XYZ file of C-alpha atoms in Angstrom:
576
model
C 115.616 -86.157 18.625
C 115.688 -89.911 19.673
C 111.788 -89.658 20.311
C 111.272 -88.264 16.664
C 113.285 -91.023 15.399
C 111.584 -93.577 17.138
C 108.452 -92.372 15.788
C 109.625 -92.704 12.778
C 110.655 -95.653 12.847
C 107.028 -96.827 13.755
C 105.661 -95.527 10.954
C 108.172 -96.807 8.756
C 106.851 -100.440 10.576
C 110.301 -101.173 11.495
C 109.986 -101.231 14.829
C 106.902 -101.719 17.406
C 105.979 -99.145 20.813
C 107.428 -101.792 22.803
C 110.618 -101.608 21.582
C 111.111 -98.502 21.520
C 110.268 -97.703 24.732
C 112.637 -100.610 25.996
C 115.159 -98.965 23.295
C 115.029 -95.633 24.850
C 115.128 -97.181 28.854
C 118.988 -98.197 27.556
C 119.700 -95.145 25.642
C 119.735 -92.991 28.742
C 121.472 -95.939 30.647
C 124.330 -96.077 28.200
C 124.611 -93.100 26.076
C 124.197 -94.679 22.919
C 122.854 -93.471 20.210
C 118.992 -95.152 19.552
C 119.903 -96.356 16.456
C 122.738 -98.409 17.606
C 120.685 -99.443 20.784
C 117.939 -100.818 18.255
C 120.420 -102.971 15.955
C 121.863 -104.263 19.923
C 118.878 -105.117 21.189
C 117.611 -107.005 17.917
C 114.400 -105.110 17.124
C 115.977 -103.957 13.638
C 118.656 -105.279 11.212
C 121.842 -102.570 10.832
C 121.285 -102.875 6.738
C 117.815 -102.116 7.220
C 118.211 -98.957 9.597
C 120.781 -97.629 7.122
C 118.453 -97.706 3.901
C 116.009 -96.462 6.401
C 118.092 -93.371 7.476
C 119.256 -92.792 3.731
C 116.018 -92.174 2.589
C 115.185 -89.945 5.765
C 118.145 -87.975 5.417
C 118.032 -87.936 1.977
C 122.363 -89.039 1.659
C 123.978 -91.544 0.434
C 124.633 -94.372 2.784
C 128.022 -96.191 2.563
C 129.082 -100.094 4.220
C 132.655 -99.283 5.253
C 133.279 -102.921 5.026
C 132.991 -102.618 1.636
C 135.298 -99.749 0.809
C 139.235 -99.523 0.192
C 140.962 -96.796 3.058
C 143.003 -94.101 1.934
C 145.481 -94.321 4.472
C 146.101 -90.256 2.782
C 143.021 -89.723 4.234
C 143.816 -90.077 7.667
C 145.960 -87.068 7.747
C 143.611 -84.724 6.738
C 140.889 -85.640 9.455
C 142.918 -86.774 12.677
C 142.329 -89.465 15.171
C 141.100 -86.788 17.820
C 138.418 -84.772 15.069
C 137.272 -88.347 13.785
C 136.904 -89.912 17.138
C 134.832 -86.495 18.636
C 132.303 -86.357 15.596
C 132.182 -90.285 14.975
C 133.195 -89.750 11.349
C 135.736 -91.360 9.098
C 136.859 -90.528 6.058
C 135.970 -92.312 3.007
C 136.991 -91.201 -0.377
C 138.308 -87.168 -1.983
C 137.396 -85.898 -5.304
C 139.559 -82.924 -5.596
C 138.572 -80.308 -3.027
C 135.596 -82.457 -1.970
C 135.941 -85.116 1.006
C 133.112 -87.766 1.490
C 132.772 -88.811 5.048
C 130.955 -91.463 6.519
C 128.953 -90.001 9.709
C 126.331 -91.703 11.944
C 124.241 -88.664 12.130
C 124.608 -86.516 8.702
C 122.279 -83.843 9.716
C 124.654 -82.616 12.394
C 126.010 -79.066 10.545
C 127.877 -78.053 13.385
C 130.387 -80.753 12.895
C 130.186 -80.947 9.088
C 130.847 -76.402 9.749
C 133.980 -77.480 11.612
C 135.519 -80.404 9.878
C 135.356 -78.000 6.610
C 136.851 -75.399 8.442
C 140.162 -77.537 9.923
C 140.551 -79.235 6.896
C 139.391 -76.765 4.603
C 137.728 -79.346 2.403
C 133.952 -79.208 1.178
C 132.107 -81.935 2.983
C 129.876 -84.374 1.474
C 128.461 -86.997 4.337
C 127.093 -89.994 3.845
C 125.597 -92.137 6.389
C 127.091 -95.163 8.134
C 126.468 -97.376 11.394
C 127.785 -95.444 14.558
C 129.232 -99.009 15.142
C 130.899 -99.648 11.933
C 132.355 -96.079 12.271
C 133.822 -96.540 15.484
C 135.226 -100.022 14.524
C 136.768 -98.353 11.833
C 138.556 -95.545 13.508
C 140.037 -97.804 16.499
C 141.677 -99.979 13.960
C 143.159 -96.799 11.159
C 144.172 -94.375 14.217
C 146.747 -94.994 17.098
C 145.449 -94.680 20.413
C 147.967 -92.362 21.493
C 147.030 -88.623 20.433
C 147.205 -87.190 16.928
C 148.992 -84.050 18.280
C 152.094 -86.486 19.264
C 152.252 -87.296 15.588
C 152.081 -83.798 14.282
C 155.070 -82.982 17.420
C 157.026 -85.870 15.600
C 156.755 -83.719 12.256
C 157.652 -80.485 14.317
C 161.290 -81.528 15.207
C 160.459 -83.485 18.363
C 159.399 -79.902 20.164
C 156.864 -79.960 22.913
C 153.912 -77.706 21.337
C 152.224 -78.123 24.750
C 154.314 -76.455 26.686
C 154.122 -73.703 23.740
C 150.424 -73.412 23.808
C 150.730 -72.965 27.566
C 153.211 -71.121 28.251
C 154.884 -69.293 25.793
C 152.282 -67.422 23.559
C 149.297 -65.824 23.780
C 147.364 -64.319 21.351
C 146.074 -60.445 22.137
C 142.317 -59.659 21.960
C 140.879 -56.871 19.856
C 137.951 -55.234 21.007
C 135.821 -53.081 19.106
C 137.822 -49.964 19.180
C 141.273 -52.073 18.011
C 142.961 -52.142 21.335
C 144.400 -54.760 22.720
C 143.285 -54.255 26.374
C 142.292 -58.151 26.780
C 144.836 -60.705 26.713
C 143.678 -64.064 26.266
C 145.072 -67.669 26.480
C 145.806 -68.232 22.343
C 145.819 -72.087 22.856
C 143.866 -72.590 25.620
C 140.798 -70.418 23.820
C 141.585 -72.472 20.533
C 142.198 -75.903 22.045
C 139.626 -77.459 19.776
C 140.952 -76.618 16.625
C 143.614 -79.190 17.311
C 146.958 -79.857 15.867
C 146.731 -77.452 13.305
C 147.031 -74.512 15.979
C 149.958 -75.838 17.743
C 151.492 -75.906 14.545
C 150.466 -72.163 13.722
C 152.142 -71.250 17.064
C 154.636 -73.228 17.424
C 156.411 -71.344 13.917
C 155.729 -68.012 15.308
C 157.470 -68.920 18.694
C 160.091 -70.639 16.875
C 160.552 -67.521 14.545
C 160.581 -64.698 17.370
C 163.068 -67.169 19.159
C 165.483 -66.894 16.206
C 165.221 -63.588 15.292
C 163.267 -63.744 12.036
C 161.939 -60.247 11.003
C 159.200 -62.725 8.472
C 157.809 -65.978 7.883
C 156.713 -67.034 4.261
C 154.575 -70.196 4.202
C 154.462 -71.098 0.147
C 152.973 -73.715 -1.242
C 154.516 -75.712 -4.326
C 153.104 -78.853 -6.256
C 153.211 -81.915 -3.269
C 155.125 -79.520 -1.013
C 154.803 -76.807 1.612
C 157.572 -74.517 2.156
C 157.943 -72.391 5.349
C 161.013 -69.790 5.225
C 162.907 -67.340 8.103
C 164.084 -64.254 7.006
C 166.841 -64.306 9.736
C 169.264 -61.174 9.528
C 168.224 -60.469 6.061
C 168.695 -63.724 4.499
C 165.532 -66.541 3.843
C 166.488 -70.060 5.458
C 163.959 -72.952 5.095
C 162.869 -74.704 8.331
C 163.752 -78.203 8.966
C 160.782 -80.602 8.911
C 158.210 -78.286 7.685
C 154.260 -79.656 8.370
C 152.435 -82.075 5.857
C 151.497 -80.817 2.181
C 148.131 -81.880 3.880
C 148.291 -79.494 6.092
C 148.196 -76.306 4.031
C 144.860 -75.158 3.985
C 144.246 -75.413 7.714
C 147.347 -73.233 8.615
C 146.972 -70.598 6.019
C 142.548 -70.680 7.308
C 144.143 -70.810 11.166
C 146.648 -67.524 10.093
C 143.583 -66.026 9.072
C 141.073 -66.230 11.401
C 143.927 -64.540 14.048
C 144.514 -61.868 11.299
C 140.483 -61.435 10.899
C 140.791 -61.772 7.538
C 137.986 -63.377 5.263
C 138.498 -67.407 5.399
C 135.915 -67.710 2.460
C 138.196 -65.646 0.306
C 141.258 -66.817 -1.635
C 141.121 -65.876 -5.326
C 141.931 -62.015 -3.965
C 144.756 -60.597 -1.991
C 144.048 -59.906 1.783
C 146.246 -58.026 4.356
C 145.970 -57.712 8.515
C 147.335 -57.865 12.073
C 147.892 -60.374 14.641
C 148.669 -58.935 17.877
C 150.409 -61.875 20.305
C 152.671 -62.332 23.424
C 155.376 -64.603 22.781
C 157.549 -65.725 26.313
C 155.645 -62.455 27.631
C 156.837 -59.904 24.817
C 154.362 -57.620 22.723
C 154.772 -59.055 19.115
C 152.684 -57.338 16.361
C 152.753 -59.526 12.925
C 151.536 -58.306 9.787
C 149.845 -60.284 7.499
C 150.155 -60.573 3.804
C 147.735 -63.441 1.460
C 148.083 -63.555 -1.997
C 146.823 -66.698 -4.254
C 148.979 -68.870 -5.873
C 148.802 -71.707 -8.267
C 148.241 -73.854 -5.644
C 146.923 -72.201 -2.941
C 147.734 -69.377 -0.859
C 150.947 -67.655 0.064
C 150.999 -65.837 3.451
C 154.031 -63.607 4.204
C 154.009 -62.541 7.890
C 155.768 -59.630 9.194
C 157.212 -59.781 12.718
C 157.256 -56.581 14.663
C 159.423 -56.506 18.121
C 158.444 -53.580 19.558
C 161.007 -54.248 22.645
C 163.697 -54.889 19.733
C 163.648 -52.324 18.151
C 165.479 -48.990 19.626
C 165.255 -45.641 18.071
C 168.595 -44.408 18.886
C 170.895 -43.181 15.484
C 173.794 -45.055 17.153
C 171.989 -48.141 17.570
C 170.627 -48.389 14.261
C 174.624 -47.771 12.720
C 174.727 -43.861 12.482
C 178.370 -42.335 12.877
C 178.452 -39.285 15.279
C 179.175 -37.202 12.122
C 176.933 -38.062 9.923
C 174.265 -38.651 12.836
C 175.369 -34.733 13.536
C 173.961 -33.581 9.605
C 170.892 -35.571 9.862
C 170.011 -33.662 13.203
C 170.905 -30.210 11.788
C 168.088 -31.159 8.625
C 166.212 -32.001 12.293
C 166.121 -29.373 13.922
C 164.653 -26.697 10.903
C 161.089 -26.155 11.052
C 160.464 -26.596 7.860
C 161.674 -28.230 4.458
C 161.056 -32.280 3.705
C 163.817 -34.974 4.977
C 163.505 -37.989 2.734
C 164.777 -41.425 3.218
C 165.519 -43.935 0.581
C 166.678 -47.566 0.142
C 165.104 -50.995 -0.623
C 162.185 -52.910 0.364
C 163.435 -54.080 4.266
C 165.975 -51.541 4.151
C 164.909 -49.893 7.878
C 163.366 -46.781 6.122
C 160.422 -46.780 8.759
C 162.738 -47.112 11.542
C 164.993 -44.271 10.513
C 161.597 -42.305 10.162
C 160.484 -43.270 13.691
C 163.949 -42.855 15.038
C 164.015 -38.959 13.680
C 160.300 -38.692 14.837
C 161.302 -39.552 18.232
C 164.344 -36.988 18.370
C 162.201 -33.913 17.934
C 158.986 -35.312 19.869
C 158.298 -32.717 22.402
C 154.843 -31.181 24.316
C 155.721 -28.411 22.130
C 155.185 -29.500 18.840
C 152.202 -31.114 17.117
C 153.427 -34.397 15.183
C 151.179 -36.125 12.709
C 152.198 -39.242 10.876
C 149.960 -40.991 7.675
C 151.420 -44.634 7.301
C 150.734 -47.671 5.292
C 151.114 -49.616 8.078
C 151.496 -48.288 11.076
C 154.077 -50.370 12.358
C 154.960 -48.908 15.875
C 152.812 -47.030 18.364
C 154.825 -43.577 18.956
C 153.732 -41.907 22.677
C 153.077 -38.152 21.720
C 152.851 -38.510 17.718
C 149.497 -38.845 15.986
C 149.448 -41.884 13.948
C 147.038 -42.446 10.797
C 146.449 -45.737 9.140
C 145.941 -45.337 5.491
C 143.463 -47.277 3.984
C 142.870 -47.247 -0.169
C 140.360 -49.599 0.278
C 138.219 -46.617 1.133
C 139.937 -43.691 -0.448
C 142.056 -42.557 2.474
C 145.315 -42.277 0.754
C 148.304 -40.587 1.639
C 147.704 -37.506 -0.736
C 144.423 -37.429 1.350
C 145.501 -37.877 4.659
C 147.971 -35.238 4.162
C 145.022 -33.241 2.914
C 143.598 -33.626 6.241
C 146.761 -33.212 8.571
C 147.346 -29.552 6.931
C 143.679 -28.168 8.529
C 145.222 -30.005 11.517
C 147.521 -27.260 12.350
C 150.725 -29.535 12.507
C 154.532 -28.653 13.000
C 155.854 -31.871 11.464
C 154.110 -34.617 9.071
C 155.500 -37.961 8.441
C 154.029 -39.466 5.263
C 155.060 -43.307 4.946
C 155.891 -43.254 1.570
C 155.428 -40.947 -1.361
C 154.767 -43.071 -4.286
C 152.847 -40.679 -6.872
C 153.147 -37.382 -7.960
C 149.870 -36.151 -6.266
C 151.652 -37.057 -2.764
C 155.317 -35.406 -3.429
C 153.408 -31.945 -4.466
C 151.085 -32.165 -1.762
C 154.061 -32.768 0.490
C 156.095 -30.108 -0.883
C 153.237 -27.521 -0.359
C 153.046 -28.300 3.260
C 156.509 -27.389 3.417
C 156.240 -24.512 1.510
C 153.900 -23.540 4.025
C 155.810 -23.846 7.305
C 155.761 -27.332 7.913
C 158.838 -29.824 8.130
C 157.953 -32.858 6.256
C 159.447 -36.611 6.535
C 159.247 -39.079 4.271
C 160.499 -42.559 2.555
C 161.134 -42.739 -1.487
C 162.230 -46.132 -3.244
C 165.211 -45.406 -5.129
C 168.858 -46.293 -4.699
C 170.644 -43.467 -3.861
C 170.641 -39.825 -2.551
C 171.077 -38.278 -5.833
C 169.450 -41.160 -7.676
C 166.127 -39.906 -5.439
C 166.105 -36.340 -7.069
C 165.761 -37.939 -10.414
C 162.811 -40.209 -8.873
C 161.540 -37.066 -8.624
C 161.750 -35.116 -11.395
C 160.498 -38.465 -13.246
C 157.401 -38.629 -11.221
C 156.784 -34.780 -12.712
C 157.655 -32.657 -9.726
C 159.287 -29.122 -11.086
C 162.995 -29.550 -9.950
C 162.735 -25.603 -8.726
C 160.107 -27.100 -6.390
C 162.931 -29.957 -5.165
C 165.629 -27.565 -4.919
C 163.784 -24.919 -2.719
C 162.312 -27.829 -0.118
C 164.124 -30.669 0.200
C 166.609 -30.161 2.718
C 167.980 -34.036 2.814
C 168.296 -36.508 1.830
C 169.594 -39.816 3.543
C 170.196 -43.532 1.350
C 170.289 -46.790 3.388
C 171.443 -50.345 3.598
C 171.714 -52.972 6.032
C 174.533 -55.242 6.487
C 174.930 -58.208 8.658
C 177.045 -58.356 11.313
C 179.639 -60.578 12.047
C 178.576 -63.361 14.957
C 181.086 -62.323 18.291
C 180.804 -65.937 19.345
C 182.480 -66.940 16.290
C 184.603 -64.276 14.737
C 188.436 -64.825 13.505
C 190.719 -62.984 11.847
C 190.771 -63.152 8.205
C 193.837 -62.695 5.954
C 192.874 -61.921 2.549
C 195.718 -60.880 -0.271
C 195.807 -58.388 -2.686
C 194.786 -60.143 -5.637
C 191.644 -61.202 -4.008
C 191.142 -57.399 -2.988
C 191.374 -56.612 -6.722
C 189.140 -58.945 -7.542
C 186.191 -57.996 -5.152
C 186.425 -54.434 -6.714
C 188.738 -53.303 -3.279
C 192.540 -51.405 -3.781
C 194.962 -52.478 -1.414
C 194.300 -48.180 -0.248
C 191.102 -48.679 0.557
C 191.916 -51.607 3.260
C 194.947 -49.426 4.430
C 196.227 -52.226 6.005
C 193.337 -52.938 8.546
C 192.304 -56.444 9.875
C 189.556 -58.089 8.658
C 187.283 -60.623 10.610
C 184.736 -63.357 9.695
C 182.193 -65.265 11.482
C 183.274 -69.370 11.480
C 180.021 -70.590 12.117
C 178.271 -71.790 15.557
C 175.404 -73.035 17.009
C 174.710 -68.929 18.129
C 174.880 -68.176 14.708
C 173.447 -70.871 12.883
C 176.364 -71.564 11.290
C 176.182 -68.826 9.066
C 178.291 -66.475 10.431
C 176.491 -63.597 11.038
C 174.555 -62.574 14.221
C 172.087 -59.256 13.541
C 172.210 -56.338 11.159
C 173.885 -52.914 11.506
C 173.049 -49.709 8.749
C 174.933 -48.047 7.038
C 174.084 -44.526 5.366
C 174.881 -41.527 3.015
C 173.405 -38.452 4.561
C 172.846 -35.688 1.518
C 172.658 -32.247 2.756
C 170.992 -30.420 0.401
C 173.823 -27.381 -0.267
C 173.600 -24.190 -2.539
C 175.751 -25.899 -5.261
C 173.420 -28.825 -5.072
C 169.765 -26.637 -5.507
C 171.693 -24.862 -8.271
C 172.514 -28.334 -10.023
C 168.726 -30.131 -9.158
C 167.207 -26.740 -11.095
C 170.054 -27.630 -14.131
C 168.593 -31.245 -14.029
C 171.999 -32.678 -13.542
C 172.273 -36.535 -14.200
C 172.210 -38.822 -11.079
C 176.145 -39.419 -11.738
C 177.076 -36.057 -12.007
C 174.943 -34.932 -9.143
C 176.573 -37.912 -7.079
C 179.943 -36.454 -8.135
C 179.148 -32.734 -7.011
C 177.645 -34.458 -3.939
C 180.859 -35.910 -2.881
C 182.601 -32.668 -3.267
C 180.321 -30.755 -0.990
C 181.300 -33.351 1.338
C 178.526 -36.672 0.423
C 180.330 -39.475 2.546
C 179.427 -42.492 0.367
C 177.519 -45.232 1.462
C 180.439 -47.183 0.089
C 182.970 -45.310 2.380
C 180.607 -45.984 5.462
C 180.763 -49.633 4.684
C 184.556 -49.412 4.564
C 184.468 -48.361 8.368
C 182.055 -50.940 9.487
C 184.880 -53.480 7.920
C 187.712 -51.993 9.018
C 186.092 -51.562 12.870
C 185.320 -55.819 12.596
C 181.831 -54.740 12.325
C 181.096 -56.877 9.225
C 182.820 -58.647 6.372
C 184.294 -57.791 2.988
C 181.624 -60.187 1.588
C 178.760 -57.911 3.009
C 180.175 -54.741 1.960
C 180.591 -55.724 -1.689
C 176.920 -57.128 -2.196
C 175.522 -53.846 -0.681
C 177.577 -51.389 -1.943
C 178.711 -52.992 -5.661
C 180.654 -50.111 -7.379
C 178.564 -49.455 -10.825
């Protein structure tokens, strides 16, 4: 390259064979670039090898002396990127940055500023000298990752990268066999993965079943969701900083990096402090920029036990009896981050035997179930649930989980394979047991078709639980009862409990989530009201008389056992 250069440079009369021949004798002594050697040694002017190289290049050229530094700038490229590539930059016109480089033809480093910064480059060419003089006197000598640790709450990201996570491999089959050093593999992207690491420690430290990063006009916003509830992180990174940690998310979740008008969804597969994490990945754009929403998955948190998820013995006793027939559909209903899919894997694992054949079609699949046939739907290429199920009944299955039945095409198809000897589970959002038979019916399913397969039917909410580092008695009197929506009965004299606030707790209170549920058995008196198309009230009110314990009344025990707080049971189970 130096040689062509030189040769140029002859032509150009700038320089004689002499020279350059001296010119290249201290190049390989020092390192330097030729052009720089030239301007040294005196055999060319630094204005004139500029024009020169504008020309050649065909770029603008730019005298840094000249020019007024964005000190704004100097965030978006960092000390370490500017002082690898011998860049600096100069001026931004909205999502284009101009930088001054001493050798603008280099694409590799123009490929990899745009990708950390995720800013369209435009170089222009400067003196290698000028650059460098420019960059010792705008950026510290200490490291640029100290300044971004500064912005992270003082936390050692180093000891993060090396220790604490590592990101899992996929090969071509999906797998994670290969486990790889996250950091150590990445270690050139600079601060920005620290950053993108050191939140997803930080999260599975605290508990956090997601991460939103959202961001505003002059702001990023990073949120927990932390038993439930969304709590903003203190000292969130640089508005700057944006586009590199929403491109870094992405390139773990192999998702497209050149797309952001459309919505994209994967799967990050990490170790954090030597546990299997599995995140899922949500993008969607926003006004300005891109929203990411990242589901944590503890697969060692998680254990699919009724008790441990909240079940009493006697309504965990009426789910197991819908269990244990061999055929009919189970269905289980609540909110968005209710537990449904854990309840579904919980009952999955309760009948998993040699014996039967177990086939599941989920949208994701969030845990990997030993013994149980998991299928990942995909729309994206017309593998649906109605379609998967398709599939599963030439399978020659005892049991089918479906993930979710959202359509009417799904609930019939569903319903057949029961019809047909098959017990079916699935998830429905509604927000009730007998609210979930008019779901139903309103989706166009026959009600004689409800009525002769669904078997039951179980509602769910999660309440937070009360932090035992911090929990004192609570006194409250009956005028505050009344006005919660409570009768002095209900209570029946009981002691409450509330959580004070500590440093276990965050100060909130509350320390992990318990459910609580209203198991629906499906009785003759019930079938005979679904085929009269019975309102949701009046079916709740039969319910209750065929023995429905009310999610309400299951809340009432959690309270009265110091479980949770009279707070928690009133915003989950508000009386209508």
């Amino acid at each position: 390259m130096s040689e062509r250069l030189g040769e140029l440079l002859i032509n150009a009369g700038l320089i004689n064979n002499q020279q350059l021949n001296e010119a290249l004798r201290v190049q390989k002594q020092t390192n330097k670039k030729l052009g720089t050697v030239l301007v040294e040694l005196g055999y060319t002017s630094e204005k004139k090898l500029i024009e020169f190289l504008s020309k050649q290049y065909k770029v603008q050229s730019v005298n840094l002396e000249e020019i007024e530094v964005d000190e704004s700038l100097l965030q978006i490229i960092p000390g370490r990127l500017a002082r690898q590539n011998t860049v600096f930059p100069v001026r931004r016109e909205g999502k284009t940055l101009y930088l001054a480089m001493a050798n603008p033809s280099d694409m590799f480093v123009i490929q990899d500023i745009q990708f950390t910064t995720a800013y369209n480059i435009v170089p222009l060419i400067s003196s290698e000298r000028s650059i460098l003089e420019f960059i010792n006197k705008y950026y510290p000598d200490e490291d640029d990752v100290e300044v971004d640790i500064d912005n992270l709450d003082n936390i050692d990201l180093d000891d993060i990268v090396d220790e604490n996570i590592e990101v899992i491999k996929k090969d071509e089959n999906e797998q994670a066999d290969e486990v790889v050093s996250d950091l150590a593999a990445s270690v050139d992207s600079g601060p920005i993965v620290k950053i993108v690491n050191n939140l997803i420690t930080k999260a599975v430290e605290e508990g956090a079943s997601d991460i939103h990063i959202e961001p505003y006009d002059q702001s990023l916003r990073i949120r927990y969701r932390i038993d439930g509830v969304l709590r903003p992180i203190d000292n969130p990174p640089k508005w700057q900083f944006r586009k590199s940690i929403v491109s870094r998310i992405k390139v773990m979740a192999h998702l497209k990096l050149q797309e952001a008008r459309l919505p994209q969804d994967g799967r990050i597969k990490v170790k954090v402090h030597g546990k299997p994490i599995d995140i899922r990945v949500a993008t969607v754009p926003t006004m300005y920029g891109e929203k990411v929403a990242m589901r944590i998955l503890d697969r060692e948190k998680v254990d699919f036990e009724f008790d441990k998820l909240g079940f009493d013995p006697d309504l965990e006793k009426k789910l197991m009896k819908s269990l244990r027939n061999p055929v009919g559909i189970i269905l289980i209903t609540g909110p968005t981050g209710s537990g449904k899919t854990t309840t579904l894997y919980t009952c999955l694992s309760k009948i998993n035997s040699p014996e039967i054949n177990i086939t599941t079609a989920e949208d994701p699949v969030e845990f990997s179930l030993d013994g149980v046939n998991q299928l990942q739907v995909s729309e994206s290429v017309g593998l649906t649930f109605a379609s998967a199920l398709r599939a599963y009944l030439r399978q020659d299955p005892n049991v089918i989980m479906v993930g979710e039945i959202r359509d009417r095409e799904t609930a019939e198809i569903a319903i057949r394979a029961s019809l047909t000897g098959h017990l079916v589970l699935s998830s429905v959002h509604t927000n009730s047991t007998a609210g979930t038979v008019t779901r139903l019916i309103n989706m166009g399913v026959e009600p004689f078709l409800i009525s002769s397969t669904v078997n039951c039917i179980v509602s769910q909410r999660l309440l937070r639980r009360i932090c035992e580092n911090c929990k004192v008695p609570y006194n409250i009197s009956e005028e505050e009862l009344k006005n919660l929506g409570f009768s002095p009965e209900e209570i029946g004299g009981s002691k409450l409990y509330k959580g004070a606030g500590c440093e276990k707790c965050g100060g909130t209170g509350y320390k992990g989530m318990v459910g609580i549920f209203e198991v629906m058995e499906i009785t003759p008196e019930i079938r005979k009201a679904i085929m009269k198309k019975l309102t949701t009230d009046d079916l709740e009110k039969l319910a209750v008389k065929e023995g429905l314990i009310t999610m309400r009344e299951v809340a009432l025990r959690k309270l009265k056992q110091g479980v949770t707080d009279i707070l928690e049971v009133v915003k989950e189970t508000a009386l209508r």
